[in-house]
Each structure stands twice: as structure tokens, then as C-alpha cells.
XYZ file of C-alpha atoms in Angstrom:
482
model
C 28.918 90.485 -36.090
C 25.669 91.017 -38.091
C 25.680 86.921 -38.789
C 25.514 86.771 -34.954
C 23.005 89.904 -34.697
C 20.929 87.866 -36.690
C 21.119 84.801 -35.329
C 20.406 85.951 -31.724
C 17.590 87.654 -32.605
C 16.018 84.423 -33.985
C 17.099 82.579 -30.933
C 15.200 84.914 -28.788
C 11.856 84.915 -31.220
C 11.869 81.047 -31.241
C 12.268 81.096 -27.018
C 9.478 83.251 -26.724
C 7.472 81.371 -28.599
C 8.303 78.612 -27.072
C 7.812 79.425 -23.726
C 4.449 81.078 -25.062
C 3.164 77.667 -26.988
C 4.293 75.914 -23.341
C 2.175 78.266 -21.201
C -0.744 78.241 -23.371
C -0.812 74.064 -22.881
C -0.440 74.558 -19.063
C -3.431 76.787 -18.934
C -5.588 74.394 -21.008
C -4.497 71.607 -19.773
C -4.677 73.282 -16.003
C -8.251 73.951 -16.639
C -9.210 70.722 -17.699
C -7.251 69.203 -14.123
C -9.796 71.573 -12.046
C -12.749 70.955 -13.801
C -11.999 67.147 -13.694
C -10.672 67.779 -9.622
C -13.673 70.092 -8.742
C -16.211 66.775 -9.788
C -14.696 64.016 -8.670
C -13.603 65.454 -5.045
C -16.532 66.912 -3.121
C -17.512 67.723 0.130
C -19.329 64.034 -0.512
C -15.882 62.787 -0.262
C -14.379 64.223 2.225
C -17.639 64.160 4.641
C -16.727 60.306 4.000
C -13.275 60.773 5.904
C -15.150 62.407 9.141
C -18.024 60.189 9.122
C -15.634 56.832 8.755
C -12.170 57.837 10.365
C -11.381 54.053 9.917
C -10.217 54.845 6.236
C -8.950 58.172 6.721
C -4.913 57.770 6.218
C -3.430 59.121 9.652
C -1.511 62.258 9.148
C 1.470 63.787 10.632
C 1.575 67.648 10.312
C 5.266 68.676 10.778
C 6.311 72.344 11.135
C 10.074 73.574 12.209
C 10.470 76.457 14.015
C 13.357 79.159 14.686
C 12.726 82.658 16.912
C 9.130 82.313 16.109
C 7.812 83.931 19.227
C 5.554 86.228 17.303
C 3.566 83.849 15.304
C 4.379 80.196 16.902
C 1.101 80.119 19.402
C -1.520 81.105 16.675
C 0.275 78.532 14.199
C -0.114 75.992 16.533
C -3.472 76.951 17.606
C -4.525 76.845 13.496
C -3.018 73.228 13.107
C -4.572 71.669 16.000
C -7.807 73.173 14.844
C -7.651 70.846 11.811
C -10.885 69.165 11.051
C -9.583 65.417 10.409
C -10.186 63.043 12.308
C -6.658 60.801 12.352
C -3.779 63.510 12.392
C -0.541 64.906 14.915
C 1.062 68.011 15.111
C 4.900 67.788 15.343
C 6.676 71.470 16.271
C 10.515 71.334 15.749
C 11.955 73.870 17.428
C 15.382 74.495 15.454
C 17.449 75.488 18.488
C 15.657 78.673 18.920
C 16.928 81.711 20.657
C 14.258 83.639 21.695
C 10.948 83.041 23.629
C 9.730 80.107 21.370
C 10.066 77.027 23.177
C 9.098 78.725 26.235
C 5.717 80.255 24.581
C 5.220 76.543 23.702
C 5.512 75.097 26.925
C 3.747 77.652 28.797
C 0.883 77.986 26.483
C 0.029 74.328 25.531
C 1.297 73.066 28.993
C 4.242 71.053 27.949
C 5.503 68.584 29.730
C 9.214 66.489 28.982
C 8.554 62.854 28.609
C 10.958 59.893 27.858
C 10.741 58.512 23.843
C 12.664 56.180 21.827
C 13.690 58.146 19.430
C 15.397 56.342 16.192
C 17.322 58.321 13.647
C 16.233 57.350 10.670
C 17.837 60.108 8.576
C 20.173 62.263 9.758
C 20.046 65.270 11.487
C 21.108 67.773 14.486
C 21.009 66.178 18.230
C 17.612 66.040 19.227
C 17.901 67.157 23.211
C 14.251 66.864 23.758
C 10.566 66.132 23.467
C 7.508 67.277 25.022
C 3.714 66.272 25.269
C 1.100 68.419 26.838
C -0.226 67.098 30.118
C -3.984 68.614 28.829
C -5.885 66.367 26.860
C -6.935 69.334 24.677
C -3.594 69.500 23.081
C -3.157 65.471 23.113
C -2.468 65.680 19.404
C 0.822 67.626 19.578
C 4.177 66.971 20.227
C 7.119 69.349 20.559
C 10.665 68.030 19.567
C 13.680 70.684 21.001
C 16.845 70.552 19.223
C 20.359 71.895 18.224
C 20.378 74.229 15.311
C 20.948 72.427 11.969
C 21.054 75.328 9.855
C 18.443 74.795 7.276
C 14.514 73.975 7.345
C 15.937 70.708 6.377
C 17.588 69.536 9.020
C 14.988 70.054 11.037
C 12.081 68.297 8.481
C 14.422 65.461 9.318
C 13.968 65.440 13.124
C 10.036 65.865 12.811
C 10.281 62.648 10.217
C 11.982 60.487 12.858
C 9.371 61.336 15.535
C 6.322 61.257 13.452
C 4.115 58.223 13.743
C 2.443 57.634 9.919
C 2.796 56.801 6.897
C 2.066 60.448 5.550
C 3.145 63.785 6.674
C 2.833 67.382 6.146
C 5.846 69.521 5.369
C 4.843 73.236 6.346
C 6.062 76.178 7.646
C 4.778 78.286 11.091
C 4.974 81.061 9.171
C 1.595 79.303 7.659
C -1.964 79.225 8.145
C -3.807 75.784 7.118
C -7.348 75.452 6.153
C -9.053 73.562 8.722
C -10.267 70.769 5.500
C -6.568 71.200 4.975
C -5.986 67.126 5.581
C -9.063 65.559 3.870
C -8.183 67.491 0.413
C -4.756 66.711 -0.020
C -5.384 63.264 0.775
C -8.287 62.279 -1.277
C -5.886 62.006 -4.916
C -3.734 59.420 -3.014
C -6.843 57.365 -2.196
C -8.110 57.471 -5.515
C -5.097 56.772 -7.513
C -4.080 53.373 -8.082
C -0.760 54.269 -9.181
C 1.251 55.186 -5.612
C 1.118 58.492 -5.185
C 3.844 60.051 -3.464
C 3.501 63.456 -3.051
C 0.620 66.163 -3.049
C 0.860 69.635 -3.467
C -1.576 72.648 -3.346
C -2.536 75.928 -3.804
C -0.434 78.753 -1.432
C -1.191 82.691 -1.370
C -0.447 85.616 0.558
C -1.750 85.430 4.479
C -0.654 89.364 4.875
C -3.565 91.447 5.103
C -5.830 88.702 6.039
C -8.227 88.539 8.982
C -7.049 85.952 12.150
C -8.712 84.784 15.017
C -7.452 81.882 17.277
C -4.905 80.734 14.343
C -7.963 80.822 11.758
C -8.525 82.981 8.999
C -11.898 84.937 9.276
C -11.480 86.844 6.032
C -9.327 86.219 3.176
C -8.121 89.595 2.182
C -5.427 90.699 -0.409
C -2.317 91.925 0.825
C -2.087 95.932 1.265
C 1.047 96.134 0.676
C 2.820 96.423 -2.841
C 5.386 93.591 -2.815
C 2.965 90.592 -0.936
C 0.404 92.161 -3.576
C 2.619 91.256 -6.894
C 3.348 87.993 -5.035
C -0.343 86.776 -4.307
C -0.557 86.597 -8.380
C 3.233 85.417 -9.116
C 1.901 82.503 -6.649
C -1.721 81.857 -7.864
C 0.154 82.238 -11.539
C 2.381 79.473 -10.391
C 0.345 76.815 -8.487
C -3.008 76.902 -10.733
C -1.581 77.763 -13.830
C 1.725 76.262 -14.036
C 1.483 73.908 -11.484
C -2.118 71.949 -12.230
C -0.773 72.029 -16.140
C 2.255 70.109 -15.419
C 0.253 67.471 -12.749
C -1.831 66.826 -16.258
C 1.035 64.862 -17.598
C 3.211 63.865 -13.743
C 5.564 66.494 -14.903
C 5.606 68.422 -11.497
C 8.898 69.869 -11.118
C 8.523 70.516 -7.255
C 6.079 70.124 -4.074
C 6.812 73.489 -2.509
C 8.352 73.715 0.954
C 5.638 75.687 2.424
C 2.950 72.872 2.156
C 2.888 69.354 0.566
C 1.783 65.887 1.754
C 4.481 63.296 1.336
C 5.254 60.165 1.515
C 6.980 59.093 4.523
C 8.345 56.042 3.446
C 9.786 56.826 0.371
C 11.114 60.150 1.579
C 13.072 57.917 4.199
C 13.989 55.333 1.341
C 15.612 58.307 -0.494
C 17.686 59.499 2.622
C 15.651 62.258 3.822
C 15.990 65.825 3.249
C 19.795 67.389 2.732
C 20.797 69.346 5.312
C 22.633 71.428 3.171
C 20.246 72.195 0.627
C 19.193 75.231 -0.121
C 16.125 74.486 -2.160
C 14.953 71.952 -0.337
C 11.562 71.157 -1.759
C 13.126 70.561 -4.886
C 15.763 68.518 -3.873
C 13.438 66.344 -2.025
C 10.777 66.023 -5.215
C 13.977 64.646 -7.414
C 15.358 62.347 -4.808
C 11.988 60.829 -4.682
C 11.624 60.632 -7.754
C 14.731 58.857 -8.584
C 14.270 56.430 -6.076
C 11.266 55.576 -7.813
C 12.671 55.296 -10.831
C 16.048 53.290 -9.378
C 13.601 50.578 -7.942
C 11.336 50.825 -11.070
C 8.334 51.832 -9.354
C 5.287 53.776 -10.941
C 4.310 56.818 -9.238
C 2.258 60.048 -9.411
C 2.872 63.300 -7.536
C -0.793 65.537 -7.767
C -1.337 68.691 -7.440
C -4.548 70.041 -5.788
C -6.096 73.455 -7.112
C -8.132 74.003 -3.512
C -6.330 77.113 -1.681
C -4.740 74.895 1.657
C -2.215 77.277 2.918
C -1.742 80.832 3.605
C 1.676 82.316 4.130
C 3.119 85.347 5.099
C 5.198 86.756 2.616
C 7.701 88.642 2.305
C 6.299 92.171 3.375
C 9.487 94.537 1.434
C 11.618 94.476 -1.247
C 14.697 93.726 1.278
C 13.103 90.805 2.821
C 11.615 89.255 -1.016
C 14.999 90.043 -2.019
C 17.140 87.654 0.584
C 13.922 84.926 -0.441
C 14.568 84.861 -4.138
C 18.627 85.352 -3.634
C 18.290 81.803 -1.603
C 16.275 80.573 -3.903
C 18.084 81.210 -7.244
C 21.126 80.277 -5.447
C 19.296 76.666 -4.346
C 18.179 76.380 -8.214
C 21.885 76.494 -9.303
C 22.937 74.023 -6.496
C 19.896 71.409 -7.734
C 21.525 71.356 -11.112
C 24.995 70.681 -10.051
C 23.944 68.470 -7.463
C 21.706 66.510 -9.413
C 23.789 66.602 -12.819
C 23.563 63.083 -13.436
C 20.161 62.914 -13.972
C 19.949 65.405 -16.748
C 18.823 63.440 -20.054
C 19.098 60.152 -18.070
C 16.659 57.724 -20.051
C 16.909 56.184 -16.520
C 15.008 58.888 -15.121
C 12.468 59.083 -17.511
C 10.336 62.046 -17.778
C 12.497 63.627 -14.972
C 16.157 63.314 -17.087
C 13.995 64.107 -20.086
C 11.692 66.760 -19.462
C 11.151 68.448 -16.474
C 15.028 68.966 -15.663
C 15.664 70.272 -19.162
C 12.684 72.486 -19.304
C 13.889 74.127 -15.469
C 17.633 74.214 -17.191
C 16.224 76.406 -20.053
C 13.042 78.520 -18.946
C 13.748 78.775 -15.177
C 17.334 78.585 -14.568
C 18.479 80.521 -17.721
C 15.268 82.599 -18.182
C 17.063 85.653 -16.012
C 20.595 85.549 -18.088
C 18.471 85.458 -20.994
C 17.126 88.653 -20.098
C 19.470 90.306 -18.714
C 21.662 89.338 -22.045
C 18.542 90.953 -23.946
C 18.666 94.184 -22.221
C 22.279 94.030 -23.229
C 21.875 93.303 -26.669
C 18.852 95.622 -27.124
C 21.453 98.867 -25.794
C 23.789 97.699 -28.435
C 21.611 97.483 -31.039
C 20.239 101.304 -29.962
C 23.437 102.472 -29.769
C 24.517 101.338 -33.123
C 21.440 102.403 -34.953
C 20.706 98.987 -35.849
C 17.107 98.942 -33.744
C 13.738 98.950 -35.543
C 12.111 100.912 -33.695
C 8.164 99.594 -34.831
C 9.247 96.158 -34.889
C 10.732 96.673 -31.252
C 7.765 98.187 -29.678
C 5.604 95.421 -31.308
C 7.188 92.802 -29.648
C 7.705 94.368 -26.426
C 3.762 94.863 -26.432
C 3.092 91.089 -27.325
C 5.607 89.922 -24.775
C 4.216 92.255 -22.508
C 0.338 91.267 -23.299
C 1.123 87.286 -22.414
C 2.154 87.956 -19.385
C -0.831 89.974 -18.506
C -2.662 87.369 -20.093
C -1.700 84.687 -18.378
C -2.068 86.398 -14.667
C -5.406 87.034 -15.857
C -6.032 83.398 -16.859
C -4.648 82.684 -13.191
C -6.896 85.038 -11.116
C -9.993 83.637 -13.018
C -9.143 79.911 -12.352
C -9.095 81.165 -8.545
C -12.316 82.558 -8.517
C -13.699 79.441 -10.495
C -11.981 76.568 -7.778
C -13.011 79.255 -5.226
C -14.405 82.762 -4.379
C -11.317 84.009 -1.923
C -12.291 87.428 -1.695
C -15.415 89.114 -0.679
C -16.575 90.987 -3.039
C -15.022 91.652 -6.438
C -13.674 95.117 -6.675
C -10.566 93.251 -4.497
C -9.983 90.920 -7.820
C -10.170 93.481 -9.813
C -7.225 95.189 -7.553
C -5.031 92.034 -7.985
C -6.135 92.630 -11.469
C -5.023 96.093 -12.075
C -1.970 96.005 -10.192
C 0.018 93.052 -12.112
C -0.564 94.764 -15.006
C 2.312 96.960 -13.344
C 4.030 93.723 -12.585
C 6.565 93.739 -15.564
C 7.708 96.710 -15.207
C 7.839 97.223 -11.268
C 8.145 93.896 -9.584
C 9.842 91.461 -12.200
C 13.037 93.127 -12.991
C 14.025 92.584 -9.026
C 13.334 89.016 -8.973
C 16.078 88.692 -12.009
C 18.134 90.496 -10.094
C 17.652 88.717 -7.235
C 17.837 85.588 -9.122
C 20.938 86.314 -10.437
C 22.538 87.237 -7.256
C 21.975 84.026 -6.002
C 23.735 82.518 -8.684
C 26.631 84.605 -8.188
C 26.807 83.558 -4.299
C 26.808 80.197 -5.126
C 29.354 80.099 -8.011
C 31.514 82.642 -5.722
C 30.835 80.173 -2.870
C 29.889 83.134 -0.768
C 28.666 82.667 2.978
C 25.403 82.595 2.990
C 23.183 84.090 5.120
C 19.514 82.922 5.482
C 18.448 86.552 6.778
C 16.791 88.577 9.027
C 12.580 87.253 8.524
C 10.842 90.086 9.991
C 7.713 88.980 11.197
C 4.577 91.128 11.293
C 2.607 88.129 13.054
C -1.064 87.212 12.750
C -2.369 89.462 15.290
C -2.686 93.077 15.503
C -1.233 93.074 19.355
C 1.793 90.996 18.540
C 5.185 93.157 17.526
C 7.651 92.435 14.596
C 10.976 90.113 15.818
C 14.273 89.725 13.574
C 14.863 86.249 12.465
C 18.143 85.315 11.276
C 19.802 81.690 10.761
C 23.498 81.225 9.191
C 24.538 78.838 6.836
C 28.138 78.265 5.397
């Protein structure tokens, strides 16, 4: 037992250090991607798009929709405001049961019209679509259909109906920059290796200021819970996320917001309806279509702030989030099993499936295994204390070190906030994040792997929404999936 006691301990000291050495790279290497990103795409560039709209890459913006009467007309309102000159907005509402469709039809004056549709990956009966009959909204199309289940299903019905090349996967539960469209396109233009797949910056919309489906006043979140998340996030996309586009290592373009592909995504078989992770399922099918046909390709990652989401206001409502999630992480690695240390799959078999295996997927039973351990080791008298408190207080100082790191790349892509002293809140309150907000999201992590081993039915979960608007009241969202 003290062979093993020994040997555990040393496992855990060469993890941490590990995962230390690995986060330390991201950040320079992240810092280095938005210096390089911040001079080479200016407004110059993007001024170029507006002024020319004969090389602008058309743009479908797709965004599926279930019981989202409380938000659905400002979304809209915020992606038709888009400045770009070549783009469409494609609703999907996901069989809705409340006042959605409706809302739609009244407010953008929605008409049914006749259109060959063509299945080109499968999903749910599409019943209908609609166009508005007021040149004002001539950019949008609404697409009705029968529940699938899953955000999936219904990114596949917006990909049959959308007319180009490249499209927008977001959610209405999202607010879009109105430069949105000329930012995310701009690496694929300058890449001469096909790029197919961008991704960018996402933060808290709760506790924002909205007008007409635009956001007046970037605010931080007043509540605890979107608060913690707004640096998990920014910690994620410009830390984590701009480090890993540094060497095409990007794990996954999230689901809230990314620019794709449309061709490839179809060459790959679309989304899977059954997925519970979605955005990462997607990212590795493209990718190993890509590497089945022996194509090059890129997939960027942009450090300009494009989307604003609302977040999960309460711990009941992060905790069905991150259940789904961790339970859509397991299913990605048993689904996707074969490509694990596939030379085939280059970089993806090699690297960025071993490195989610080991510091994402097992990161929670690690530390839950830890806590374990560390009780045993109290109990049995066998804990030094000095040495203990040491290396809680050097674990503890990375991770505030590395949310700092985050919050100051955000202010250099970017001033959000107005003034300061609302930094130095996001500031203050994840050094509390450790100790108050992280040991739910292993919990929550590992309840999702539970309901998938179990093979529990799974239930998506009531989404209450507080909606952009002071006037507008909170609905119950709540979609089923075996």
C-alpha cells in the first residue's frame, strides 16, 4: 500500500505539471495569435468587404429554435441587423410549442411559399417554409418543422435550405455583433490552406444592455453563476482556444457560434441527430473527412468577442448544461474510438483526442480520486501537512493566474467594459472560483458520465429564459431525448 501511496502521489505531481507546462504554451502561444490577428485584420480589411461586396463570401446565418417566445423577435431583429453585405438568416423552428412560430410570422410578416427543398442530410420532416412579404426582412427565411430532439437535427434542416457555401451555426439564445460576418470570414480569405471552420470569442449576454436585438452596453453579469462563467469562457476561447489554433490543434468550434464549411460539413454527413455534444462531433467528422480524402485544412480561431449568450442564470440550470455536456464528452470518445492514436488522423488520433482523453475527460475522476486519496492519507496520519498546503497554494495560484492572463488578453483584443472597476470585479470574484464554482462543474461532469454509462433518459431540461428585455417574462423550455 505505501508502494502505491507513493506512486500516486508522483502520478498526480507529474499531471499537474503537465497540465501547468501545457497552459503556460497556450497562453504564449495565444498571445502571439492576437498580436499577429489584431495586425493583419483591421477595420482596413473588413471596410474592403462593404465597399466591394463582389468578394465578400455570401453567408448563411442559421439559428434553431424551440419555445423561444421570449427572446426569438430580438434574436432575429440582432441577426438581420448584421452589417455584411452578402448574408441570410435561416430560423428553424424545432417543432415548437409555444408562441414562437406565431411571434415570427406576425412580427416579420411571414408568408408560406412553395420551395424545393432537397435533403441533403438527414433530418425531421420539414412541414414548412416561410418568406416575409416586406422587403425589409427579404433576407430571412423561416423553416417549420417536426421536433428532432437535439439542436442537431435541426442544424441539419437549416443546412438543406441554406443557399452558400458558408454558414453560421448559432443559437437564439445569442446576440451577434453586427461586424459579426466580416471577422470570422477574413482568416478563410487569407489562408491558402482551405479553411474549414472558424470559431470566436463567446461571453456572458446576462446583465448586458439591449435595444432592438443590439447590445448598447456590454456589462458583466450580476449574478454569481453567469459571473464565474464570463471568465471560465474568456479562460477558454482566448486562452485555450487561440493557443491551440497556433498549431491547428482546435479540439472544437463551439455550438453557440462558428462559421463552417458547408460543403464539407455535408461531405461528412451532417450533424448526428443523436449527439449530444454536437459541436464536437461535427469538428472530428470534419476533420476526418479531411484527412480520409487527404486534404490539408485549417480550422482558426478568432480572438474578436462575436457572440453574446445568455447563460445559465443558477446553479440548477448550469447544472443540467454541464450534465449534457460531460455526458456528450463520454459519448465523443466511444463514438469516435477509432480515431484515437490513428496515424491516419494525424494530429487529431495523435494529439488533440489524447490530450481531451487525459486533461478533459479524466480531469474530474482525477479529482475526485484526489479528494479521496487526500481523506485517506488524513485519516491515517500519513499527510504532511506543510507540504500539503504548499501545493494546494501553487495549484491554487495557476489557476488564478491563468484567469488573470485571460481577462488581460480581453481587454488587450478589446475594452468590453466601461470602465475598469467592472474588470477588476471579474477579477476579484474568480479568485473565489476554485473553491465556490469549480467543485459543481466536477460534479456535474461526472453526473453526466454516469447517465450515459447507466444509459439513463435524458432530459435536455427546463432553459429558463430571462430574455433580452426588461418587459419580456421568463418561459420554461424543455426538449426530451432518449
Amino acid at each position: 500500500m505505501e508502494i502505491l501511496t507513493y506512486v500516486y502521489q508522483y502520478l498526480v505531481y507529474f499531471y499537474a505539471c503537465l497540465i501547468t507546462l501545457i497552459y503556460f504554451v497556450l497562453a504564449v502561444f495565444g498571445y502571439f495569435k492576437i498580436v499577429r490577428n489584431k495586425a493583419k485584420y483591421t477595420d482596413k480589411e473588413e471596410s474592403i468587404l462593404k465597399t466591394h461586396p463582389e468578394i465578400a463570401p455570401a453567408i448563411s446565418v442559421v439559428a434553431p429554435a424551440y419555445n423561444e417566445e421570449v427572446i426569438i423577435i430580438d434574436n432575429v431583429q440582432s441577426l438581420l441587423n448584421l452589417d455584411y453585405p452578402n448574408f441570410e438568416v435561416i430560423i428553424v423552428n424545432d417543432g415548437s410549442k409555444d408562441s414562437t412560430l406565431q411571434l415570427l410570422i406576425d412580427n416579420f410578416n411571414l408568408e408560406e411559399i412553395p420551395f424545393p427543398y432537397i435533403e441533403r442530410v438527414k433530418c425531421k420532416e420539414v412541414k414548412r417554409i416561410f418568406r416575409s412579404t416586406n422587403e425589409q426582412f427579404h433576407r430571412l427565411t423561416v423553416v417549420d418543422k417536426e421536433n428532432g430532439g437535439t439542436k442537431a437535427d435541426a442544424m441539419n434542416a437549416g443546412i438543406n435550405v441554406a443557399k452558400y457555401n458558408y454558414f453560421i451555426n448559432t443559437d437564439v439564445d445569442c446576440i451577434l455583433a453586427k461586424d459579426t460576418l466580416s471577422k470570422v470570414i477574413l482568416p478563410v480569405l487569407d489562408s491558402k490552406v482551405p479553411v474549414i471552420a472558424v470559431g470566436a470569442t463567446m461571453r456572458m449576454v446576462n446583465g448586458c444592455e439591449i435595444s432592438n436585438g443590439q447590445i448598447t452596453q456590454v456589462k458583466p453579469p450580476s449574478r454569481l453563476v453567469p459571473l464565474f462563467q464570463e471568465t471560465e469562457y474568456l479562460r477558454s476561447y482566448l486562452l485555450a482556444k487561440m493557443g491551440w489554433s497556433a498549431f491547428n490543434l482546435i479540439p472544437n468550434v463551439s455550438g453557440g457560434f462558428g462559421l463552417f464549411d458547408k460543403t464539407v460539413v455535408i461531405e461528412a454527413g451532417g450533424y448526428d441527430s443523436l449527439s449530444h455534444a454536437e459541436d464536437m462531433d461535427m469538428t472530428f467528422r470534419m476533420i476526418a473527412y479531411m484527412c480520409d480524402q487527404g486534404k490539408e485544412y485549417r480550422i482558426e480561431q478568432i480572438p474578436d468577442t462575436c457572440c453574446w449568450t445568455e447563460g445559465p442564470p443558477n446553479l440548477k440550470v448550469l447544472g443540467r448544461q454541464r450534465t449534457r455536456w460531460g455526458r456528450g464528452l463520454l459519448q465523443i470518445f466511444v463514438v469516435h474510438k477509432g480515431l484515437m492514436f490513428n496515424r491516419k488522423y494525424g494530429r487529431l488520433g495523435l494529439l488533440v483526442m489524447p490530450y481531451a482523453l487525459l486533461f478533459e475527460f479524466m480531469a474530474p475522476i482525477i479529482e475526485v480520486v484526489g479528494l479521496g486519496f487526500l481523506i485517506y492519507l488524513a485519516y491515517t496520519n500519513q499527510l504532511n501537512s506543510e507540504t500539503f498546503w504548499l501545493m494546494l497554494l501553487f495549484v491554487y495560484m495557476i489557476g488564478a493566474t491563468m484567469s488573470l492572463v485571460s481577462i488581460s488578453l480581453d481587454v488587450m483584443v478589446k475594452k468590453q467594459y466601461k470602465t475598469y472597476w467592472e474588470y477588476l470585479r471579474l477579477i476579484f470574484v474568480s479568485a473565489f472560483e476554485a473553491i465556490i464554482y469549480h467543485p459543481f462543474i466536477v460534479f456535474f461532469s461526472l453526473r453526466g458520465y454516469w447517465q450515459f454509462m447507466t444509459k439513463s433518459s435524458f432530459k435536455w431540461g427546463d432553459m429558463t429564459r430571462q430574455g433580452f428585455s426588461k418587459e419580456n417574462t421568463t418561459t420554461p423550455i424543455e426538449n426530451t431525448v432518449s
